[in-house]
mmCIF file of N, CA and C in Angstrom:
data_model
loop_
_atom_site.group_PDB
_atom_site.id
_atom_site.type_symbol
_atom_site.label_atom_id
_atom_site.label_comp_id
_atom_site.label_asym_id
_atom_site.label_seq_id
_atom_site.Cartn_x
_atom_site.Cartn_y
_atom_site.Cartn_z
ATOM 1 N N UNK A 1 16.605 4.511 31.802
ATOM 2 C CA UNK A 1 16.530 3.459 30.809
ATOM 3 C C UNK A 1 15.555 2.393 31.284
ATOM 4 N N UNK A 2 14.679 1.957 30.403
ATOM 5 C CA UNK A 2 13.675 0.968 30.743
ATOM 6 C C UNK A 2 14.238 -0.437 30.626
ATOM 7 N N UNK A 3 13.859 -1.292 31.554
ATOM 8 C CA UNK A 3 14.236 -2.696 31.485
ATOM 9 C C UNK A 3 13.127 -3.530 30.867
ATOM 10 N N UNK A 4 12.106 -2.905 30.336
ATOM 11 C CA UNK A 4 10.944 -3.590 29.815
ATOM 12 C C UNK A 4 11.274 -4.343 28.531
ATOM 13 N N UNK A 5 11.070 -5.610 28.561
ATOM 14 C CA UNK A 5 11.267 -6.412 27.353
ATOM 15 C C UNK A 5 10.161 -6.108 26.347
ATOM 16 N N UNK A 6 8.972 -5.753 26.824
ATOM 17 C CA UNK A 6 7.883 -5.402 25.909
ATOM 18 C C UNK A 6 8.258 -4.180 25.080
ATOM 19 N N UNK A 7 8.873 -3.195 25.713
ATOM 20 C CA UNK A 7 9.307 -1.997 24.982
ATOM 21 C C UNK A 7 10.407 -2.348 23.990
ATOM 22 N N UNK A 8 11.336 -3.208 24.409
ATOM 23 C CA UNK A 8 12.400 -3.634 23.489
ATOM 24 C C UNK A 8 11.823 -4.421 22.327
ATOM 25 N N UNK A 9 10.883 -5.312 22.620
ATOM 26 C CA UNK A 9 10.269 -6.100 21.554
ATOM 27 C C UNK A 9 9.550 -5.193 20.557
ATOM 28 N N UNK A 10 8.837 -4.200 21.040
ATOM 29 C CA UNK A 10 8.142 -3.259 20.146
ATOM 30 C C UNK A 10 9.146 -2.475 19.301
ATOM 31 N N UNK A 11 10.248 -2.071 19.899
ATOM 32 C CA UNK A 11 11.274 -1.326 19.164
ATOM 33 C C UNK A 11 11.906 -2.202 18.079
ATOM 34 N N UNK A 12 12.144 -3.461 18.409
ATOM 35 C CA UNK A 12 12.716 -4.393 17.426
ATOM 36 C C UNK A 12 11.739 -4.614 16.281
ATOM 37 N N UNK A 13 10.478 -4.823 16.603
ATOM 38 C CA UNK A 13 9.482 -5.020 15.551
ATOM 39 C C UNK A 13 9.382 -3.790 14.657
ATOM 40 N N UNK A 14 9.517 -2.602 15.232
ATOM 41 C CA UNK A 14 9.485 -1.369 14.432
ATOM 42 C C UNK A 14 10.669 -1.314 13.472
ATOM 43 N N UNK A 15 11.846 -1.751 13.915
ATOM 44 C CA UNK A 15 13.032 -1.797 13.041
ATOM 45 C C UNK A 15 12.760 -2.715 11.856
ATOM 46 N N UNK A 16 12.199 -3.887 12.119
ATOM 47 C CA UNK A 16 11.925 -4.828 11.028
ATOM 48 C C UNK A 16 10.858 -4.292 10.090
ATOM 49 N N UNK A 17 9.802 -3.695 10.637
ATOM 50 C CA UNK A 17 8.741 -3.120 9.800
ATOM 51 C C UNK A 17 9.308 -2.008 8.914
ATOM 52 N N UNK A 18 10.175 -1.170 9.461
ATOM 53 C CA UNK A 18 10.805 -0.116 8.655
ATOM 54 C C UNK A 18 11.587 -0.721 7.490
ATOM 55 N N UNK A 19 12.289 -1.805 7.762
ATOM 56 C CA UNK A 19 13.070 -2.470 6.713
ATOM 57 C C UNK A 19 12.139 -3.038 5.637
ATOM 58 N N UNK A 20 11.037 -3.677 6.050
ATOM 59 C CA UNK A 20 10.078 -4.232 5.086
ATOM 60 C C UNK A 20 9.444 -3.124 4.240
ATOM 61 N N UNK A 21 9.102 -1.998 4.873
ATOM 62 C CA UNK A 21 8.497 -0.878 4.138
ATOM 63 C C UNK A 21 9.478 -0.300 3.122
ATOM 64 N N UNK A 22 10.742 -0.196 3.512
ATOM 65 C CA UNK A 22 11.755 0.313 2.583
ATOM 66 C C UNK A 22 11.913 -0.648 1.409
ATOM 67 N N UNK A 23 11.875 -1.948 1.681
ATOM 68 C CA UNK A 23 11.946 -2.934 0.589
ATOM 69 C C UNK A 23 10.799 -2.671 -0.385
ATOM 70 N N UNK A 24 9.587 -2.550 0.139
ATOM 71 C CA UNK A 24 8.420 -2.347 -0.720
ATOM 72 C C UNK A 24 8.557 -1.077 -1.560
ATOM 73 N N UNK A 25 9.220 -0.074 -1.015
ATOM 74 C CA UNK A 25 9.441 1.177 -1.743
ATOM 75 C C UNK A 25 10.639 1.100 -2.686
ATOM 76 N N UNK A 26 11.366 -0.014 -2.665
ATOM 77 C CA UNK A 26 12.565 -0.132 -3.495
ATOM 78 C C UNK A 26 13.674 0.787 -3.026
ATOM 79 N N UNK A 27 13.706 1.066 -1.730
ATOM 80 C CA UNK A 27 14.628 2.034 -1.134
ATOM 81 C C UNK A 27 15.763 1.316 -0.394
ATOM 82 N N UNK A 28 16.868 1.094 -1.072
ATOM 83 C CA UNK A 28 17.996 0.378 -0.468
ATOM 84 C C UNK A 28 18.587 1.142 0.712
ATOM 85 N N UNK A 29 18.666 2.465 0.612
ATOM 86 C CA UNK A 29 19.192 3.261 1.730
ATOM 87 C C UNK A 29 18.308 3.089 2.965
ATOM 88 N N UNK A 30 17.006 3.184 2.783
ATOM 89 C CA UNK A 30 16.082 3.018 3.893
ATOM 90 C C UNK A 30 16.103 1.611 4.452
ATOM 91 N N UNK A 31 16.303 0.629 3.570
ATOM 92 C CA UNK A 31 16.300 -0.746 4.029
ATOM 93 C C UNK A 31 17.441 -1.025 5.000
ATOM 94 N N UNK A 32 18.583 -0.392 4.794
ATOM 95 C CA UNK A 32 19.740 -0.651 5.664
ATOM 96 C C UNK A 32 19.951 0.448 6.702
ATOM 97 N N UNK A 33 19.021 1.381 6.801
ATOM 98 C CA UNK A 33 19.176 2.495 7.746
ATOM 99 C C UNK A 33 19.342 2.020 9.184
ATOM 100 N N UNK A 34 18.733 0.903 9.522
ATOM 101 C CA UNK A 34 18.821 0.373 10.881
ATOM 102 C C UNK A 34 19.739 -0.845 10.966
ATOM 103 N N UNK A 35 20.734 -0.906 10.098
ATOM 104 C CA UNK A 35 21.761 -1.948 10.150
ATOM 105 C C UNK A 35 23.020 -1.341 10.781
ATOM 106 N N UNK A 36 23.769 -2.169 11.480
ATOM 107 C CA UNK A 36 25.069 -1.711 11.967
ATOM 108 C C UNK A 36 26.009 -1.580 10.772
ATOM 109 N N UNK A 37 27.031 -0.753 10.891
ATOM 110 C CA UNK A 37 27.985 -0.584 9.791
ATOM 111 C C UNK A 37 28.669 -1.900 9.442
ATOM 112 N N UNK A 38 28.874 -2.755 10.455
ATOM 113 C CA UNK A 38 29.563 -4.034 10.228
ATOM 114 C C UNK A 38 28.590 -5.206 10.105
ATOM 115 N N UNK A 39 27.336 -4.928 9.733
ATOM 116 C CA UNK A 39 26.328 -5.981 9.593
ATOM 117 C C UNK A 39 26.734 -6.998 8.540
ATOM 118 N N UNK A 40 26.207 -8.206 8.689
ATOM 119 C CA UNK A 40 26.391 -9.243 7.684
ATOM 120 C C UNK A 40 25.034 -9.776 7.252
ATOM 121 N N UNK A 41 24.955 -10.192 6.009
ATOM 122 C CA UNK A 41 23.759 -10.851 5.484
ATOM 123 C C UNK A 41 24.228 -12.077 4.703
ATOM 124 N N UNK A 42 23.691 -13.218 5.080
ATOM 125 C CA UNK A 42 24.049 -14.467 4.407
ATOM 126 C C UNK A 42 22.775 -15.060 3.823
ATOM 127 N N UNK A 43 22.829 -15.276 2.522
ATOM 128 C CA UNK A 43 21.760 -15.964 1.820
ATOM 129 C C UNK A 43 22.421 -17.026 0.964
ATOM 130 N N UNK A 44 21.641 -17.959 0.475
ATOM 131 C CA UNK A 44 22.218 -19.041 -0.307
ATOM 132 C C UNK A 44 23.173 -18.485 -1.357
ATOM 133 N N UNK A 45 24.417 -18.891 -1.261
ATOM 134 C CA UNK A 45 25.415 -18.510 -2.252
ATOM 135 C C UNK A 45 26.024 -17.138 -2.084
ATOM 136 N N UNK A 46 25.700 -16.409 -1.007
ATOM 137 C CA UNK A 46 26.285 -15.079 -0.893
ATOM 138 C C UNK A 46 26.545 -14.682 0.552
ATOM 139 N N UNK A 47 27.603 -13.912 0.724
ATOM 140 C CA UNK A 47 27.917 -13.263 1.992
ATOM 141 C C UNK A 47 28.064 -11.785 1.694
ATOM 142 N N UNK A 48 27.296 -10.980 2.368
ATOM 143 C CA UNK A 48 27.401 -9.520 2.259
ATOM 144 C C UNK A 48 27.923 -9.050 3.602
ATOM 145 N N UNK A 49 29.122 -8.492 3.607
ATOM 146 C CA UNK A 49 29.849 -8.312 4.861
ATOM 147 C C UNK A 49 29.958 -6.884 5.381
ATOM 148 N N UNK A 50 29.000 -6.042 5.030
ATOM 149 C CA UNK A 50 28.906 -4.706 5.628
ATOM 150 C C UNK A 50 27.582 -4.080 5.204
ATOM 151 N N UNK A 51 27.154 -3.077 5.955
ATOM 152 C CA UNK A 51 25.919 -2.364 5.594
ATOM 153 C C UNK A 51 26.025 -1.816 4.175
ATOM 154 N N UNK A 52 27.191 -1.279 3.814
ATOM 155 C CA UNK A 52 27.346 -0.697 2.479
ATOM 156 C C UNK A 52 27.251 -1.758 1.386
ATOM 157 N N UNK A 53 27.835 -2.911 1.602
ATOM 158 C CA UNK A 53 27.745 -3.992 0.606
ATOM 159 C C UNK A 53 26.294 -4.470 0.496
ATOM 160 N N UNK A 54 25.616 -4.587 1.617
ATOM 161 C CA UNK A 54 24.202 -4.976 1.601
ATOM 162 C C UNK A 54 23.399 -3.929 0.825
ATOM 163 N N UNK A 55 23.646 -2.655 1.109
ATOM 164 C CA UNK A 55 22.930 -1.572 0.427
ATOM 165 C C UNK A 55 23.165 -1.615 -1.084
ATOM 166 N N UNK A 56 24.424 -1.779 -1.488
ATOM 167 C CA UNK A 56 24.753 -1.832 -2.917
ATOM 168 C C UNK A 56 24.041 -2.991 -3.607
ATOM 169 N N UNK A 57 24.075 -4.155 -2.983
ATOM 170 C CA UNK A 57 23.420 -5.325 -3.566
ATOM 171 C C UNK A 57 21.910 -5.130 -3.668
ATOM 172 N N UNK A 58 21.307 -4.549 -2.638
ATOM 173 C CA UNK A 58 19.868 -4.332 -2.679
ATOM 174 C C UNK A 58 19.502 -3.262 -3.711
ATOM 175 N N UNK A 59 20.312 -2.230 -3.840
ATOM 176 C CA UNK A 59 20.044 -1.199 -4.848
ATOM 177 C C UNK A 59 20.035 -1.814 -6.246
ATOM 178 N N UNK A 60 21.016 -2.672 -6.523
ATOM 179 C CA UNK A 60 21.054 -3.345 -7.832
ATOM 180 C C UNK A 60 19.841 -4.251 -8.010
ATOM 181 N N UNK A 61 19.488 -4.981 -6.963
ATOM 182 C CA UNK A 61 18.350 -5.898 -7.053
ATOM 183 C C UNK A 61 17.038 -5.139 -7.253
ATOM 184 N N UNK A 62 16.885 -3.994 -6.575
ATOM 185 C CA UNK A 62 15.657 -3.212 -6.717
ATOM 186 C C UNK A 62 15.530 -2.608 -8.110
ATOM 187 N N UNK A 63 16.648 -2.438 -8.808
ATOM 188 C CA UNK A 63 16.606 -1.952 -10.192
ATOM 189 C C UNK A 63 16.419 -3.102 -11.180
ATOM 190 N N UNK A 64 16.630 -4.318 -10.717
ATOM 191 C CA UNK A 64 16.543 -5.492 -11.588
ATOM 192 C C UNK A 64 15.472 -6.464 -11.128
ATOM 193 N N UNK A 65 15.889 -7.667 -10.705
ATOM 194 C CA UNK A 65 14.923 -8.742 -10.445
ATOM 195 C C UNK A 65 13.955 -8.485 -9.301
ATOM 196 N N UNK A 66 14.275 -7.578 -8.385
ATOM 197 C CA UNK A 66 13.380 -7.315 -7.255
ATOM 198 C C UNK A 66 12.577 -6.029 -7.419
ATOM 199 N N UNK A 67 12.622 -5.446 -8.616
ATOM 200 C CA UNK A 67 11.872 -4.214 -8.866
ATOM 201 C C UNK A 67 10.375 -4.479 -8.671
ATOM 202 N N UNK A 68 9.744 -3.647 -7.851
ATOM 203 C CA UNK A 68 8.307 -3.755 -7.626
ATOM 204 C C UNK A 68 7.882 -4.851 -6.668
ATOM 205 N N UNK A 69 8.850 -5.477 -5.995
ATOM 206 C CA UNK A 69 8.506 -6.556 -5.075
ATOM 207 C C UNK A 69 8.235 -6.031 -3.674
ATOM 208 N N UNK A 70 7.637 -6.891 -2.869
ATOM 209 C CA UNK A 70 7.470 -6.638 -1.436
ATOM 210 C C UNK A 70 7.767 -7.956 -0.735
ATOM 211 N N UNK A 71 7.513 -8.000 0.551
ATOM 212 C CA UNK A 71 7.810 -9.233 1.276
ATOM 213 C C UNK A 71 6.636 -9.684 2.129
ATOM 214 N N UNK A 72 6.574 -10.980 2.324
ATOM 215 C CA UNK A 72 5.695 -11.611 3.300
ATOM 216 C C UNK A 72 6.594 -11.930 4.481
ATOM 217 N N UNK A 73 6.207 -11.543 5.669
ATOM 218 C CA UNK A 73 7.033 -11.785 6.853
ATOM 219 C C UNK A 73 6.137 -12.149 8.024
ATOM 220 N N UNK A 74 6.447 -13.274 8.629
ATOM 221 C CA UNK A 74 5.702 -13.744 9.791
ATOM 222 C C UNK A 74 6.703 -14.011 10.912
ATOM 223 N N UNK A 75 6.588 -13.276 11.999
ATOM 224 C CA UNK A 75 7.508 -13.484 13.124
ATOM 225 C C UNK A 75 7.141 -14.778 13.831
ATOM 226 N N UNK A 76 8.139 -15.663 13.973
ATOM 227 C CA UNK A 76 7.925 -16.941 14.634
ATOM 228 C C UNK A 76 8.406 -16.932 16.079
ATOM 229 N N UNK A 77 9.322 -16.020 16.395
ATOM 230 C CA UNK A 77 9.813 -15.965 17.759
ATOM 231 C C UNK A 77 10.829 -14.867 17.956
ATOM 232 N N UNK A 78 11.015 -14.521 19.213
ATOM 233 C CA UNK A 78 12.036 -13.558 19.592
ATOM 234 C C UNK A 78 12.637 -14.030 20.912
ATOM 235 N N UNK A 79 13.954 -13.926 20.999
ATOM 236 C CA UNK A 79 14.667 -14.342 22.208
ATOM 237 C C UNK A 79 15.723 -13.293 22.514
ATOM 238 N N UNK A 80 15.736 -12.848 23.749
ATOM 239 C CA UNK A 80 16.723 -11.848 24.156
ATOM 240 C C UNK A 80 17.967 -12.536 24.690
ATOM 241 N N UNK A 81 19.092 -11.958 24.360
ATOM 242 C CA UNK A 81 20.388 -12.437 24.830
ATOM 243 C C UNK A 81 21.000 -11.287 25.618
ATOM 244 N N UNK A 82 20.949 -11.397 26.918
ATOM 245 C CA UNK A 82 21.425 -10.302 27.748
ATOM 246 C C UNK A 82 20.548 -9.077 27.570
ATOM 247 N N UNK A 83 21.090 -7.921 27.938
ATOM 248 C CA UNK A 83 20.331 -6.670 27.840
ATOM 249 C C UNK A 83 20.326 -6.085 26.442
ATOM 250 N N UNK A 84 21.372 -6.380 25.671
ATOM 251 C CA UNK A 84 21.569 -5.658 24.412
ATOM 252 C C UNK A 84 21.595 -6.539 23.171
ATOM 253 N N UNK A 85 21.072 -7.748 23.270
ATOM 254 C CA UNK A 85 21.054 -8.629 22.117
ATOM 255 C C UNK A 85 19.717 -9.331 21.974
ATOM 256 N N UNK A 86 19.328 -9.600 20.742
ATOM 257 C CA UNK A 86 18.087 -10.317 20.475
ATOM 258 C C UNK A 86 18.213 -11.103 19.182
ATOM 259 N N UNK A 87 17.536 -12.227 19.161
ATOM 260 C CA UNK A 87 17.432 -13.049 17.954
ATOM 261 C C UNK A 87 15.956 -13.139 17.595
ATOM 262 N N UNK A 88 15.642 -12.809 16.357
ATOM 263 C CA UNK A 88 14.274 -12.897 15.858
ATOM 264 C C UNK A 88 14.259 -13.942 14.751
ATOM 265 N N UNK A 89 13.277 -14.821 14.797
ATOM 266 C CA UNK A 89 13.100 -15.832 13.756
ATOM 267 C C UNK A 89 11.825 -15.487 12.994
ATOM 268 N N UNK A 90 11.939 -15.461 11.666
ATOM 269 C CA UNK A 90 10.776 -15.174 10.831
ATOM 270 C C UNK A 90 10.651 -16.201 9.716
ATOM 271 N N UNK A 91 9.457 -16.284 9.187
ATOM 272 C CA UNK A 91 9.212 -16.989 7.936
ATOM 273 C C UNK A 91 8.949 -15.891 6.921
ATOM 274 N N UNK A 92 9.655 -15.921 5.811
ATOM 275 C CA UNK A 92 9.579 -14.811 4.861
ATOM 276 C C UNK A 92 9.526 -15.332 3.432
ATOM 277 N N UNK A 93 9.110 -14.459 2.550
ATOM 278 C CA UNK A 93 9.124 -14.756 1.118
ATOM 279 C C UNK A 93 9.034 -13.445 0.353
ATOM 280 N N UNK A 94 9.487 -13.482 -0.870
ATOM 281 C CA UNK A 94 9.371 -12.329 -1.760
ATOM 282 C C UNK A 94 8.030 -12.420 -2.475
ATOM 283 N N UNK A 95 7.305 -11.305 -2.471
ATOM 284 C CA UNK A 95 6.060 -11.197 -3.229
ATOM 285 C C UNK A 95 6.351 -10.384 -4.485
ATOM 286 N N UNK A 96 6.085 -10.970 -5.625
ATOM 287 C CA UNK A 96 6.348 -10.290 -6.883
ATOM 288 C C UNK A 96 5.166 -9.408 -7.257
ATOM 289 N N UNK A 97 5.372 -8.436 -8.153
ATOM 290 C CA UNK A 97 4.305 -7.498 -8.490
ATOM 291 C C UNK A 97 2.991 -8.220 -8.782
ATOM 292 N N UNK A 98 1.922 -7.724 -8.150
ATOM 293 C CA UNK A 98 0.598 -8.298 -8.327
ATOM 294 C C UNK A 98 0.248 -9.383 -7.323
ATOM 295 N N UNK A 99 1.229 -9.903 -6.603
ATOM 296 C CA UNK A 99 0.955 -10.937 -5.607
ATOM 297 C C UNK A 99 0.598 -10.312 -4.262
ATOM 298 N N UNK A 100 -0.360 -10.911 -3.595
ATOM 299 C CA UNK A 100 -0.729 -10.464 -2.254
ATOM 300 C C UNK A 100 -0.492 -11.563 -1.224
ATOM 301 N N UNK A 101 -0.143 -12.748 -1.704
ATOM 302 C CA UNK A 101 0.168 -13.862 -0.822
ATOM 303 C C UNK A 101 1.214 -14.748 -1.484
ATOM 304 N N UNK A 102 1.844 -15.599 -0.692
ATOM 305 C CA UNK A 102 2.857 -16.519 -1.216
ATOM 306 C C UNK A 102 2.118 -17.658 -1.915
ATOM 307 N N UNK A 103 2.350 -17.785 -3.206
ATOM 308 C CA UNK A 103 1.624 -18.779 -3.995
ATOM 309 C C UNK A 103 2.272 -20.160 -3.952
ATOM 310 N N UNK A 104 3.534 -20.222 -3.548
ATOM 311 C CA UNK A 104 4.264 -21.483 -3.528
ATOM 312 C C UNK A 104 5.122 -21.529 -2.267
ATOM 313 N N UNK A 105 4.790 -22.441 -1.357
ATOM 314 C CA UNK A 105 5.535 -22.534 -0.102
ATOM 315 C C UNK A 105 7.021 -22.790 -0.321
ATOM 316 N N UNK A 106 7.406 -23.313 -1.469
ATOM 317 C CA UNK A 106 8.823 -23.560 -1.756
ATOM 318 C C UNK A 106 9.607 -22.254 -1.846
ATOM 319 N N UNK A 107 8.912 -21.131 -1.991
ATOM 320 C CA UNK A 107 9.588 -19.830 -2.037
ATOM 321 C C UNK A 107 9.858 -19.260 -0.648
ATOM 322 N N UNK A 108 9.315 -19.868 0.386
ATOM 323 C CA UNK A 108 9.494 -19.350 1.736
ATOM 324 C C UNK A 108 10.882 -19.684 2.281
ATOM 325 N N UNK A 109 11.361 -18.801 3.143
ATOM 326 C CA UNK A 109 12.618 -19.042 3.849
ATOM 327 C C UNK A 109 12.388 -18.823 5.341
ATOM 328 N N UNK A 110 13.166 -19.518 6.140
ATOM 329 C CA UNK A 110 13.257 -19.210 7.560
ATOM 330 C C UNK A 110 14.423 -18.259 7.700
ATOM 331 N N UNK A 111 14.232 -17.202 8.450
ATOM 332 C CA UNK A 111 15.282 -16.197 8.583
ATOM 333 C C UNK A 111 15.620 -15.973 10.048
ATOM 334 N N UNK A 112 16.892 -15.722 10.283
ATOM 335 C CA UNK A 112 17.386 -15.371 11.607
ATOM 336 C C UNK A 112 17.913 -13.949 11.536
ATOM 337 N N UNK A 113 17.399 -13.095 12.395
ATOM 338 C CA UNK A 113 17.828 -11.709 12.525
ATOM 339 C C UNK A 113 18.509 -11.566 13.876
ATOM 340 N N UNK A 114 19.716 -11.055 13.891
ATOM 341 C CA UNK A 114 20.412 -10.780 15.147
ATOM 342 C C UNK A 114 20.444 -9.264 15.300
ATOM 343 N N UNK A 115 19.896 -8.797 16.407
ATOM 344 C CA UNK A 115 19.856 -7.359 16.659
ATOM 345 C C UNK A 115 20.661 -7.022 17.892
ATOM 346 N N UNK A 116 21.234 -5.840 17.854
ATOM 347 C CA UNK A 116 22.069 -5.354 18.949
ATOM 348 C C UNK A 116 21.601 -3.956 19.325
ATOM 349 N N UNK A 117 21.524 -3.710 20.619
ATOM 350 C CA UNK A 117 21.144 -2.384 21.091
ATOM 351 C C UNK A 117 22.417 -1.564 21.278
ATOM 352 N N UNK A 118 22.550 -0.504 20.485
ATOM 353 C CA UNK A 118 23.705 0.387 20.556
ATOM 354 C C UNK A 118 23.201 1.793 20.842
ATOM 355 N N UNK A 119 23.734 2.389 21.882
ATOM 356 C CA UNK A 119 23.342 3.750 22.257
ATOM 357 C C UNK A 119 21.827 3.896 22.339
ATOM 358 N N UNK A 120 21.174 2.878 22.900
ATOM 359 C CA UNK A 120 19.739 2.929 23.114
ATOM 360 C C UNK A 120 18.885 2.601 21.904
ATOM 361 N N UNK A 121 19.503 2.259 20.767
ATOM 362 C CA UNK A 121 18.752 1.981 19.546
ATOM 363 C C UNK A 121 19.025 0.547 19.092
ATOM 364 N N UNK A 122 17.962 -0.181 18.763
ATOM 365 C CA UNK A 122 18.108 -1.529 18.238
ATOM 366 C C UNK A 122 18.494 -1.461 16.764
ATOM 367 N N UNK A 123 19.536 -2.213 16.401
ATOM 368 C CA UNK A 123 20.041 -2.249 15.030
ATOM 369 C C UNK A 123 20.217 -3.701 14.588
ATOM 370 N N UNK A 124 20.084 -3.935 13.316
ATOM 371 C CA UNK A 124 20.288 -5.267 12.757
ATOM 372 C C UNK A 124 21.788 -5.479 12.574
ATOM 373 N N UNK A 125 22.317 -6.504 13.234
ATOM 374 C CA UNK A 125 23.744 -6.812 13.151
ATOM 375 C C UNK A 125 24.015 -7.959 12.188
ATOM 376 N N UNK A 126 23.036 -8.857 12.020
ATOM 377 C CA UNK A 126 23.231 -9.990 11.113
ATOM 378 C C UNK A 126 21.877 -10.527 10.664
ATOM 379 N N UNK A 127 21.873 -11.048 9.444
ATOM 380 C CA UNK A 127 20.687 -11.658 8.860
ATOM 381 C C UNK A 127 21.140 -12.909 8.123
ATOM 382 N N UNK A 128 20.365 -13.974 8.247
ATOM 383 C CA UNK A 128 20.656 -15.203 7.517
ATOM 384 C C UNK A 128 19.334 -15.857 7.170
ATOM 385 N N UNK A 129 19.238 -16.419 5.960
ATOM 386 C CA UNK A 129 18.029 -17.171 5.650
ATOM 387 C C UNK A 129 18.362 -18.501 4.995
ATOM 388 N N UNK A 130 17.390 -19.396 5.071
ATOM 389 C CA UNK A 130 17.534 -20.741 4.543
ATOM 390 C C UNK A 130 16.161 -21.199 4.066
ATOM 391 N N UNK A 131 16.095 -21.928 2.953
ATOM 392 C CA UNK A 131 14.792 -22.375 2.463
ATOM 393 C C UNK A 131 14.033 -23.189 3.504
ATOM 394 N N UNK A 132 12.713 -23.007 3.514
ATOM 395 C CA UNK A 132 11.848 -23.827 4.371
ATOM 396 C C UNK A 132 11.762 -25.197 3.709
ATOM 397 N N UNK A 133 12.067 -26.255 4.445
ATOM 398 C CA UNK A 133 11.992 -27.584 3.822
ATOM 399 C C UNK A 133 10.557 -27.950 3.450
ATOM 400 N N UNK A 134 10.417 -28.588 2.307
ATOM 401 C CA UNK A 134 9.108 -29.099 1.912
ATOM 402 C C UNK A 134 8.904 -30.442 2.599
ATOM 403 N N UNK A 135 7.667 -30.905 2.730
ATOM 404 C CA UNK A 135 7.412 -32.174 3.432
ATOM 405 C C UNK A 135 8.236 -33.357 2.903
ATOM 406 N N UNK A 136 8.575 -33.345 1.631
ATOM 407 C CA UNK A 136 9.342 -34.454 1.043
ATOM 408 C C UNK A 136 10.811 -34.408 1.439
ATOM 409 N N UNK A 137 11.282 -33.289 1.989
ATOM 410 C CA UNK A 137 12.689 -33.173 2.330
ATOM 411 C C UNK A 137 12.871 -33.745 3.690
#
């Protein structure tokens, strides 16, 4: 087993990229493929308290308001907690069909991803996002 943080960081980034690609494909199963069964996702006004609940909600969203969307994601930092834990901070936004960039900074969120290494594989254990404050806030 490697103790290389660079290898762990690359593996974590690959997990996030896979999730973003699945979002772009409208693939709820693929989006949660690297989530733990007991994962949680917290967004304004909602708590999704398992991989299956997250998958169900994303499947409905991909058929409705998020159909044809993709995401903008910028990694702001990564911090390891022990050997088997990591926190990733990103700035993210939903890109609607035809958009290639975020047109309104008010749509951006800061997100916290908590990942856990289980049986040698990095998995998403928790996700939370919060709006990026505008200068007037």
